[in-house]
CSV table of C-alpha atoms in Angstrom, one decimal:
chain,number,residue,atom,x,y,z
A,23,MET,CA,17.3,-9.8,-79.5
A,24,ILE,CA,13.8,-9.8,-77.1
A,25,GLY,CA,10.4,-9.8,-78.0
A,26,GLY,CA,12.1,-9.4,-82.1
A,27,THR,CA,13.6,-5.9,-81.3
A,28,VAL,CA,17.1,-6.0,-81.9
A,29,ILE,CA,18.5,-3.4,-79.4
A,30,LYS,CA,20.8,-1.1,-81.3
A,31,LYS,CA,23.1,0.0,-78.2
A,32,LYS,CA,26.7,-0.8,-76.9
A,33,ILE,CA,26.6,-1.1,-73.1
A,34,GLY,CA,30.2,-0.1,-71.2
A,35,ILE,CA,30.7,-2.1,-68.2
A,36,LEU,CA,32.5,0.2,-65.0
A,37,SER,CA,34.3,-2.1,-62.6
A,38,TYR,CA,37.0,-2.0,-60.6
A,39,ARG,CA,37.1,-5.1,-59.9
A,40,PHE,CA,37.3,-7.9,-63.1
A,41,PRO,CA,38.7,-11.6,-63.3
A,42,PRO,CA,41.4,-13.3,-64.2
A,43,LEU,CA,40.5,-10.9,-60.0
A,44,GLU,CA,38.1,-13.2,-58.5
A,45,GLY,CA,34.8,-12.4,-56.1
A,46,ARG,CA,31.4,-11.2,-56.1
A,47,ASP,CA,31.7,-8.4,-58.6
A,48,ALA,CA,33.7,-9.3,-60.7
A,49,ASP,CA,31.5,-12.7,-61.5
A,50,PHE,CA,29.4,-11.2,-61.3
A,51,CYS,CA,30.2,-8.8,-64.4
A,52,LEU,CA,31.7,-11.2,-65.9
A,53,SER,CA,28.3,-13.3,-66.5
A,54,PHE,CA,26.6,-10.0,-67.2
A,55,PHE,CA,29.2,-9.3,-70.3
A,56,LYS,CA,29.1,-12.5,-71.7
A,57,ASN,CA,25.5,-13.0,-71.1
A,58,LEU,CA,24.5,-9.2,-73.0
A,59,ARG,CA,27.2,-11.2,-76.1
A,60,ARG,CA,24.2,-13.7,-76.1
A,61,PHE,CA,21.5,-10.8,-76.4
A,62,ASP,CA,24.1,-9.3,-80.0
A,63,ILE,CA,24.7,-6.2,-77.7
A,64,ASP,CA,28.9,-5.6,-78.0
A,65,SER,CA,30.2,-4.2,-74.7
A,66,TYR,CA,33.3,-3.2,-72.7
A,67,ILE,CA,35.0,-3.8,-70.4
A,68,ILE,CA,36.7,0.2,-68.4
A,69,THR,CA,38.0,-1.7,-65.3
A,70,HIS,CA,41.2,-1.7,-62.8
A,71,LYS,CA,44.7,-2.6,-63.4
A,72,GLY,CA,46.5,-4.0,-60.8
A,73,PHE,CA,46.6,-7.1,-59.5
A,74,ARG,CA,46.5,-9.8,-61.6
A,75,ASN,CA,47.1,-13.3,-59.6
A,76,GLY,CA,43.5,-15.2,-59.7
A,77,THR,CA,42.4,-17.6,-61.5
A,78,GLY,CA,38.8,-16.3,-63.3
A,79,ASN,CA,39.2,-17.5,-66.4
A,80,ILE,CA,38.7,-14.9,-69.3
A,81,LYS,CA,40.3,-16.7,-72.2
A,82,ASP,CA,37.6,-17.2,-74.4
A,83,ILE,CA,37.5,-13.5,-73.9
A,84,SER,CA,39.3,-10.8,-76.8
A,85,LYS,CA,41.9,-8.4,-74.7
A,86,LYS,CA,40.1,-5.8,-77.3
A,87,TYR,CA,36.9,-5.9,-75.3
A,88,ILE,CA,39.1,-5.2,-71.9
A,89,TYR,CA,40.3,-1.9,-71.2
A,90,ARG,CA,42.6,-1.9,-68.2
A,91,ILE,CA,43.9,1.7,-66.2
A,92,ARG,CA,46.1,1.6,-63.7
A,93,ASP,CA,46.8,4.5,-61.2
A,94,SER,CA,48.0,7.5,-60.9
A,95,PHE,CA,52.3,7.5,-60.9
A,96,ILE,CA,51.4,9.7,-57.9
A,97,PHE,CA,49.9,7.3,-55.8
A,98,ASN,CA,52.1,4.3,-57.1
A,99,PHE,CA,55.5,6.6,-56.1
A,100,LEU,CA,54.0,8.1,-52.9
A,101,ARG,CA,53.0,3.8,-52.3
A,102,ARG,CA,56.8,3.0,-51.7
A,103,TYR,CA,57.3,5.1,-48.7
A,104,ALA,CA,55.3,3.8,-45.3
A,105,VAL,CA,54.6,7.4,-44.1
A,106,PHE,CA,52.8,8.0,-47.6
A,107,ARG,CA,50.8,5.3,-47.7
A,108,GLU,CA,49.3,5.6,-44.4
A,109,LEU,CA,49.0,9.7,-45.1
A,110,LEU,CA,47.2,8.1,-48.2
A,111,ARG,CA,44.7,5.4,-46.1
A,112,ILE,CA,43.9,8.3,-44.6
A,113,ILE,CA,43.0,11.2,-46.7
A,114,LEU,CA,42.0,9.4,-50.0
A,115,PHE,CA,37.7,9.9,-50.4
A,116,PRO,CA,36.0,8.3,-51.3
A,117,ASP,CA,37.9,5.5,-50.3
A,118,GLN,CA,40.7,3.6,-51.0
A,119,PHE,CA,40.3,2.7,-54.4
A,120,ALA,CA,40.8,7.0,-55.4
A,121,SER,CA,44.2,7.0,-56.7
A,122,TRP,CA,42.8,5.2,-59.8
A,123,ILE,CA,40.3,8.3,-60.2
A,124,ALA,CA,42.2,11.1,-62.8
A,125,ASN,CA,43.2,7.8,-64.9
A,126,ALA,CA,39.9,6.7,-65.2
A,127,ILE,CA,37.8,9.9,-66.7
A,128,ILE,CA,40.4,10.6,-69.1
A,129,LYS,CA,41.2,7.1,-70.7
A,130,GLY,CA,37.7,6.3,-70.0
A,131,ILE,CA,35.9,9.3,-71.5
A,132,HIS,CA,38.4,8.4,-74.8
A,133,ILE,CA,36.5,5.5,-74.8
A,134,ILE,CA,33.6,6.3,-74.8
A,135,LYS,CA,33.1,8.1,-77.3
A,136,GLU,CA,35.9,5.9,-79.0
A,137,LYS,CA,33.9,2.6,-79.2
A,138,LYS,CA,30.6,4.8,-79.3
A,139,ILE,CA,29.3,3.8,-75.5
A,140,THR,CA,25.6,5.0,-74.8
A,141,HIS,CA,24.6,3.1,-71.8
A,142,LEU,CA,27.6,2.5,-68.8
A,143,PHE,CA,26.9,-0.1,-66.6
A,144,VAL,CA,28.3,1.1,-62.9
A,145,MET,CA,29.1,-1.9,-61.1
A,146,THR,CA,29.2,0.0,-57.0
A,147,PRO,CA,31.6,-0.9,-54.3
A,148,PRO,CA,33.3,0.1,-54.4
A,149,ALA,CA,32.0,4.7,-53.8
A,150,SER,CA,35.2,5.9,-56.2
A,151,ASN,CA,33.0,3.9,-59.5
A,152,LEU,CA,30.3,6.8,-58.3
A,153,LEU,CA,32.2,9.7,-58.5
A,154,ILE,CA,34.4,8.5,-62.4
A,155,ALA,CA,30.9,7.3,-63.9
A,156,TYR,CA,29.5,11.2,-62.7
A,157,PHE,CA,32.5,12.8,-65.0
A,158,PHE,CA,31.9,10.1,-67.8
A,159,ASN,CA,28.0,11.1,-68.1
A,160,LEU,CA,29.4,15.0,-67.5
A,161,PHE,CA,31.7,14.8,-70.9
A,162,THR,CA,30.0,12.4,-72.2
A,163,LYS,CA,26.0,11.9,-72.0
A,164,VAL,CA,26.5,8.5,-71.6
A,165,HIS,CA,23.5,7.0,-69.8
A,166,LEU,CA,24.2,5.6,-66.6
A,167,ILE,CA,22.9,2.3,-65.6
A,168,ILE,CA,23.9,1.9,-61.9
A,169,TYR,CA,24.3,-1.0,-59.8
A,170,ILE,CA,24.1,-0.7,-56.5
A,171,ALA,CA,25.5,-3.8,-54.6
A,172,ASP,CA,26.2,-2.0,-51.3
A,173,LEU,CA,24.7,1.5,-50.2
A,174,TRP,CA,27.5,3.9,-49.1
A,175,THR,CA,26.9,6.7,-46.7
A,176,GLU,CA,23.5,4.3,-45.4
A,177,ASN,CA,26.1,0.8,-45.1
A,178,PRO,CA,26.4,-0.7,-41.7
A,179,TYR,CA,29.6,-2.3,-43.3
A,180,LEU,CA,31.7,0.5,-43.5
A,181,LYS,CA,32.4,3.5,-41.7
A,182,LEU,CA,33.9,6.9,-43.4
A,183,LYS,CA,37.2,8.0,-42.1
A,184,ARG,CA,36.0,11.5,-40.5
A,185,ARG,CA,33.5,13.1,-39.8
A,186,TYR,CA,32.8,15.9,-42.4
A,187,HIS,CA,33.6,13.3,-45.5
A,188,PHE,CA,29.8,12.1,-44.2
A,189,PRO,CA,28.1,15.2,-45.8
A,190,ILE,CA,30.2,14.8,-48.5
A,191,ALA,CA,29.2,11.3,-49.4
A,192,ARG,CA,26.8,12.1,-48.9
A,193,ARG,CA,25.8,14.9,-51.7
A,194,LEU,CA,28.4,13.0,-54.8
A,195,GLU,CA,25.8,10.5,-53.7
A,196,LYS,CA,22.8,12.2,-54.3
A,197,SER,CA,24.4,13.6,-57.6
A,198,VAL,CA,25.4,10.9,-59.4
A,199,LEU,CA,22.6,8.5,-58.7
A,200,SER,CA,19.6,11.4,-59.9
A,201,LYS,CA,22.2,11.0,-63.0
A,202,ALA,CA,20.8,7.8,-64.0
A,203,LYS,CA,18.6,6.5,-66.3
A,204,ILE,CA,18.5,3.0,-64.5
A,205,ILE,CA,19.1,2.4,-60.7
A,206,LEU,CA,19.6,-1.4,-59.9
A,207,CYS,CA,19.5,-3.0,-55.8
A,208,ALA,CA,21.2,-6.0,-55.2
A,209,SER,CA,18.5,-5.6,-51.8
A,210,LYS,CA,14.8,-4.8,-52.8
A,211,LYS,CA,15.5,-2.8,-49.0
A,212,TYR,CA,17.7,-0.4,-50.4
A,213,ILE,CA,14.7,1.2,-53.0
A,214,PRO,CA,12.6,2.8,-50.0
A,215,ILE,CA,16.4,4.2,-48.4
A,216,LEU,CA,17.2,5.9,-51.6
A,217,GLU,CA,13.9,7.4,-52.5
A,218,LYS,CA,14.1,8.5,-48.4
A,219,ASN,CA,17.3,10.5,-49.5
A,220,SER,CA,15.1,11.8,-52.4
A,221,ILE,CA,16.2,9.2,-55.9
A,222,ASP,CA,13.0,8.5,-57.9
A,223,PRO,CA,12.3,5.1,-56.8
A,224,HIS,CA,10.4,4.7,-60.0
A,225,LYS,CA,13.4,4.3,-62.2
A,226,CYS,CA,15.2,2.1,-59.2
A,227,HIS,CA,14.8,-1.7,-59.7
A,228,PHE,CA,15.1,-5.0,-57.5
A,229,ILE,CA,18.1,-7.0,-59.8
A,230,PRO,CA,19.8,-10.2,-57.5
A,231,PHE,CA,23.5,-11.1,-57.8
A,232,GLY,CA,21.9,-14.4,-58.7
A,233,PHE,CA,24.1,-17.6,-60.3
A,234,ASP,CA,26.3,-18.4,-62.8
A,235,THR,CA,25.3,-21.8,-64.5
A,236,ARG,CA,28.0,-22.2,-66.1
A,237,SER,CA,30.2,-21.9,-63.4
A,238,PHE,CA,28.8,-25.3,-62.2
A,239,LYS,CA,30.1,-27.0,-65.3
A,240,ASN,CA,31.9,-30.4,-64.5
A,241,ILE,CA,32.1,-29.9,-61.2
A,242,LYS,CA,31.1,-33.3,-59.3
A,243,PRO,CA,31.0,-33.0,-55.9
A,244,MET,CA,33.2,-34.7,-53.4
A,245,LYS,CA,32.2,-37.7,-51.5
A,246,LEU,CA,33.5,-36.1,-47.9
A,247,LYS,CA,33.7,-37.9,-44.7
A,248,LYS,CA,32.0,-36.4,-42.3
A,249,TYR,CA,28.7,-34.3,-42.0
A,250,THR,CA,30.2,-31.4,-43.2
A,251,ILE,CA,28.8,-27.8,-42.1
A,252,LEU,CA,30.3,-25.3,-45.0
A,253,HIS,CA,30.4,-21.1,-44.5
A,254,ALA,CA,31.7,-20.1,-48.6
A,255,GLY,CA,33.0,-16.6,-48.6
A,256,THR,CA,34.9,-13.8,-46.4
A,257,ILE,CA,34.9,-13.8,-42.6
A,258,TYR,CA,34.9,-9.9,-41.6
A,259,PRO,CA,36.7,-8.3,-38.2
A,260,GLY,CA,33.9,-6.9,-36.9
A,261,LYS,CA,30.5,-8.2,-35.0
A,262,TYR,CA,28.6,-8.4,-39.0
A,263,VAL,CA,29.3,-11.9,-40.1
A,264,ASN,CA,31.7,-13.3,-36.6
A,265,PRO,CA,30.8,-16.7,-36.1
A,266,VAL,CA,31.4,-17.3,-32.5
A,267,HIS,CA,27.4,-17.7,-31.7
A,268,LEU,CA,28.2,-21.0,-34.1
A,269,PHE,CA,31.0,-21.9,-31.8
A,270,LYS,CA,30.0,-21.3,-28.8
A,271,ALA,CA,26.9,-23.4,-29.9
A,272,VAL,CA,29.2,-26.4,-31.1
A,273,ARG,CA,30.7,-25.8,-28.1
A,274,LEU,CA,27.8,-26.8,-25.8
A,275,LEU,CA,27.0,-29.3,-28.7
A,276,LEU,CA,30.4,-30.9,-27.4
A,277,ASP,CA,30.1,-31.0,-23.8
A,278,GLU,CA,27.3,-32.3,-24.0
A,279,ARG,CA,26.9,-35.5,-27.1
A,280,ALA,CA,30.6,-36.1,-26.9
A,281,ASP,CA,30.1,-39.0,-29.3
A,282,LEU,CA,29.3,-37.2,-32.0
A,283,GLN,CA,32.8,-35.2,-32.3
A,284,ARG,CA,33.9,-37.7,-35.0
A,285,HIS,CA,30.3,-37.0,-37.4
A,286,PHE,CA,30.8,-34.1,-38.4
A,287,GLN,CA,32.6,-30.8,-39.0
A,288,ILE,CA,32.9,-27.5,-40.3
A,289,VAL,CA,34.6,-25.7,-43.2
A,290,PHE,CA,35.7,-21.8,-43.8
A,291,CYS,CA,36.5,-21.6,-47.2
A,292,GLY,CA,37.5,-17.5,-47.6
A,293,LYS,CA,39.9,-14.9,-46.3
A,294,TYR,CA,39.3,-14.5,-42.7
A,295,PRO,CA,41.2,-12.3,-39.5
A,296,ASN,CA,43.1,-14.4,-37.0
A,297,TYR,CA,40.8,-13.5,-33.9
A,298,VAL,CA,39.3,-16.8,-35.8
A,299,GLU,CA,42.4,-18.9,-35.3
A,300,ASP,CA,41.9,-17.2,-31.5
A,301,LEU,CA,38.9,-18.5,-31.3
A,302,ILE,CA,38.7,-22.0,-32.4
A,303,SER,CA,42.0,-22.5,-29.7
A,304,ARG,CA,40.0,-21.4,-27.2
A,305,MET,CA,37.0,-23.3,-27.1
A,306,GLY,CA,38.8,-26.2,-28.4
A,307,LEU,CA,37.3,-26.5,-31.6
A,308,GLU,CA,41.0,-27.5,-33.3
A,309,ASN,CA,39.3,-30.8,-34.6
A,310,ILE,CA,35.9,-29.1,-35.4
A,311,VAL,CA,36.6,-26.7,-36.9
A,312,VAL,CA,39.0,-26.9,-40.9
A,313,LEU,CA,39.7,-23.7,-42.1
A,314,LYS,CA,40.3,-23.8,-45.8
A,315,GLY,CA,41.2,-19.9,-46.5
A,316,TYR,CA,41.0,-18.8,-49.5
A,317,LEU,CA,40.5,-20.8,-52.7
A,318,PRO,CA,39.2,-20.5,-56.6
A,319,LYS,CA,35.9,-19.9,-57.1
A,320,LYS,CA,35.4,-23.9,-58.7
A,321,ARG,CA,37.0,-24.8,-56.2
A,322,ALA,CA,34.4,-23.5,-53.7
A,323,LEU,CA,31.9,-24.5,-55.4
A,324,LYS,CA,33.1,-27.5,-55.4
A,325,TYR,CA,32.4,-26.8,-51.7
A,326,ILE,CA,29.7,-26.1,-51.8
A,327,LEU,CA,27.9,-28.9,-53.7
A,328,SER,CA,29.6,-31.6,-51.5
A,329,SER,CA,28.6,-30.1,-48.3
A,330,ASP,CA,25.3,-31.1,-46.3
A,331,LEU,CA,24.7,-27.6,-45.1
A,332,ASN,CA,25.4,-24.5,-46.3
A,333,LEU,CA,26.0,-21.5,-44.1
A,334,LEU,CA,24.6,-17.5,-43.9
A,335,LEU,CA,26.4,-15.7,-41.2
A,336,LEU,CA,24.5,-11.9,-40.1
A,337,TYR,CA,24.5,-10.5,-36.7
A,338,PRO,CA,21.8,-8.2,-35.8
A,339,ARG,CA,22.7,-4.6,-35.7
A,340,ARG,CA,21.6,-1.1,-37.8
A,341,GLY,CA,22.1,-1.9,-41.2
A,342,THR,CA,21.8,-6.0,-41.0
A,343,GLU,CA,18.2,-6.3,-42.0
A,344,ILE,CA,18.6,-5.1,-45.3
A,345,ILE,CA,21.4,-7.1,-46.6
A,346,ILE,CA,21.5,-10.3,-48.6
A,347,PRO,CA,24.9,-11.6,-48.9
A,348,SER,CA,24.9,-12.7,-53.0
A,349,LYS,CA,26.0,-16.7,-51.3
A,350,ILE,CA,23.0,-17.0,-50.6
A,351,TYR,CA,22.0,-17.7,-54.6
A,352,GLU,CA,24.5,-20.1,-55.0
A,353,TYR,CA,23.5,-21.6,-51.3
A,354,MET,CA,20.2,-22.5,-53.9
A,355,LYS,CA,21.3,-23.7,-56.8
A,356,SER,CA,23.6,-26.6,-54.9
A,357,GLY,CA,20.8,-27.3,-53.3
A,358,LYS,CA,21.9,-28.2,-50.3
A,359,LYS,CA,20.2,-26.9,-46.9
A,360,VAL,CA,20.8,-23.5,-45.3
A,361,LEU,CA,21.3,-22.9,-41.7
A,362,GLY,CA,21.5,-18.6,-41.8
A,363,LEU,CA,22.3,-17.2,-38.1
A,364,VAL,CA,20.6,-13.7,-39.5
A,365,PRO,CA,18.2,-10.9,-38.5
A,366,LYS,CA,14.9,-13.4,-38.3
A,367,ASN,CA,12.8,-10.4,-39.9
A,368,GLY,CA,16.0,-9.4,-42.7
A,369,ILE,CA,15.5,-9.7,-46.1
A,370,SER,CA,18.1,-12.9,-45.9
A,371,GLY,CA,16.3,-14.6,-43.3
A,372,LYS,CA,12.8,-14.1,-44.8
A,373,MET,CA,14.5,-15.3,-47.8
A,374,ILE,CA,15.8,-18.5,-46.2
A,375,ASN,CA,12.2,-19.1,-44.9
A,376,LYS,CA,9.9,-17.8,-48.5
A,377,HIS,CA,12.3,-20.4,-50.8
A,378,ASN,CA,12.1,-23.4,-47.9
A,379,LEU,CA,16.0,-23.1,-48.2
A,380,GLY,CA,17.0,-24.5,-44.2
A,381,ARG,CA,16.3,-23.1,-40.5
A,382,VAL,CA,16.5,-19.3,-39.9
A,383,ILE,CA,18.3,-19.0,-36.0
A,384,HIS,CA,18.4,-15.5,-34.2
A,385,PRO,CA,22.5,-16.1,-33.8
A,386,ASP,CA,22.0,-15.3,-30.0
A,387,ASN,CA,20.0,-17.9,-29.6
A,388,ILE,CA,23.1,-21.1,-29.0
A,389,ASN,CA,20.4,-23.5,-27.5
A,390,GLU,CA,18.3,-23.3,-30.2
A,391,ILE,CA,21.1,-23.4,-33.1
A,392,LYS,CA,23.3,-26.4,-30.8
A,393,GLU,CA,20.0,-28.6,-30.8
A,394,TYR,CA,19.5,-27.9,-34.5
A,395,ILE,CA,23.0,-29.2,-35.6
A,396,ILE,CA,22.3,-32.3,-33.7
A,397,ASN,CA,19.3,-33.1,-35.1
A,398,GLN,CA,20.8,-32.8,-38.5
A,399,ILE,CA,23.7,-35.0,-37.0
A,400,GLU,CA,21.2,-37.2,-35.7
A,401,ARG,CA,19.3,-37.9,-39.7
A,402,TYR,CA,22.5,-37.9,-41.9
A,403,LEU,CA,23.2,-40.6,-39.1
A,404,LYS,CA,20.2,-42.5,-40.1
A,405,LYS,CA,20.6,-41.2,-43.6
A,406,LYS,CA,17.6,-39.5,-44.4
A,407,SER,CA,17.2,-37.5,-46.8
A,408,ASP,CA,16.0,-34.0,-47.1
A,409,LYS,CA,13.8,-32.4,-49.4
A,410,LYS,CA,15.3,-30.8,-52.9
A,411,ILE,CA,14.6,-27.1,-53.4
A,412,ASN,CA,12.3,-26.7,-55.8
A,413,LYS,CA,13.8,-26.1,-58.8
A,414,PHE,CA,11.2,-24.1,-60.9
A,415,ASP,CA,11.4,-21.6,-58.4
A,416,LEU,CA,15.3,-21.2,-59.4
A,417,ASP,CA,15.1,-19.1,-62.7
A,418,LYS,CA,14.7,-15.9,-62.1
A,419,PHE,CA,18.1,-15.8,-59.7
A,420,GLU,CA,19.9,-17.2,-63.4
A,421,ARG,CA,21.7,-14.8,-64.6
A,422,PHE,CA,20.7,-15.5,-67.9
A,423,ASN,CA,17.4,-14.1,-67.0
A,424,ILE,CA,18.8,-11.3,-64.3
A,425,THR,CA,21.2,-9.8,-68.3
A,426,LYS,CA,17.7,-10.5,-69.8
A,427,LYS,CA,15.8,-8.4,-67.3
A,428,ILE,CA,18.3,-5.5,-66.7
A,429,VAL,CA,18.0,-5.6,-71.2
A,430,ARG,CA,14.1,-4.8,-71.2
A,431,LEU,CA,14.6,-1.9,-68.5
A,432,ILE,CA,17.4,-0.4,-70.8
A,433,GLU,CA,15.3,-0.3,-74.0
A,434,ASN,CA,11.7,0.7,-71.9
A,435,THR,CA,14.2,3.7,-71.0
């Protein structure tokens, strides 16, 4: 109930990933599902039935609310053979997750009609979800609420596999978004881009990923013996999320201040490509950099709460200035300083400055990065405490309040 009004609606949530799998999309959809229940709104999950290994906790959710749909049989059969796996990688459209589209459309339409779902929350990427949502709307007239976590055709991380895919993808994207009642954007900067592509900006709203306070419950920080710089999340191949500039600064730091070597460490929690280990070896940083690899959500949050400085990496390139990495919200919740090696004029850099989260430095400014880290280590050794983030500023990023905002948008549509 909001403002004394009971919402008599049923909401479906279409997400390729859902717990026990973990990750940004799965985590948000789980929070959204649980928060809708707090508003007495019936909701159902339509998700992919794939690899089930993960540590996401859904023991308190009845299975009757979760519908897991398999890939089409033919794709599972073809994937047994290497030659067909490569062929599928090339021809699948709109993305590598397209193998569940047919089953999802057929079974999803039945679920929407049977449960009398009135609104469908669509998490994208993957772009396959947009195609599925298009057919759901076509055959059931369900109202679409599309959450754009990352843009599709304007995504700097994504290169479409074939040149002819782009105009097809652009038309599909426009067709689906035009049918949406509400478009939710993880970055404010997405809205003018969508408007340029003839999408009505009045139905577009900024909805941050935020954080779920419940995720931090009963997590006690560790007592780390060294000043700890932490990066939580995946390091990607390529230039966009790359620690090379940080490593260069640390190498320079060690060459100038070898006395600090035993007093600090840099910890990476998340998947990383092989080149990261090669970089560490080439630069002689084996005693400084700790690669933890993928960690369950609770364990990663424990490191975020325990670190002294949380790291945001996003190299300035076309398109990166509009991106807000979702980890920034959990960094905010931790109350620890953030070092953003991100575009200074980008939305992430402005966010760090606006909320006094820490410092923004251009990744190419190796000397400034080095001096900042030296300064922070010396403050740590002198036991000088840092000012905490103003907790009042965090309320609008709490996922319960984010859900409340989405529900109000649904009420008014």
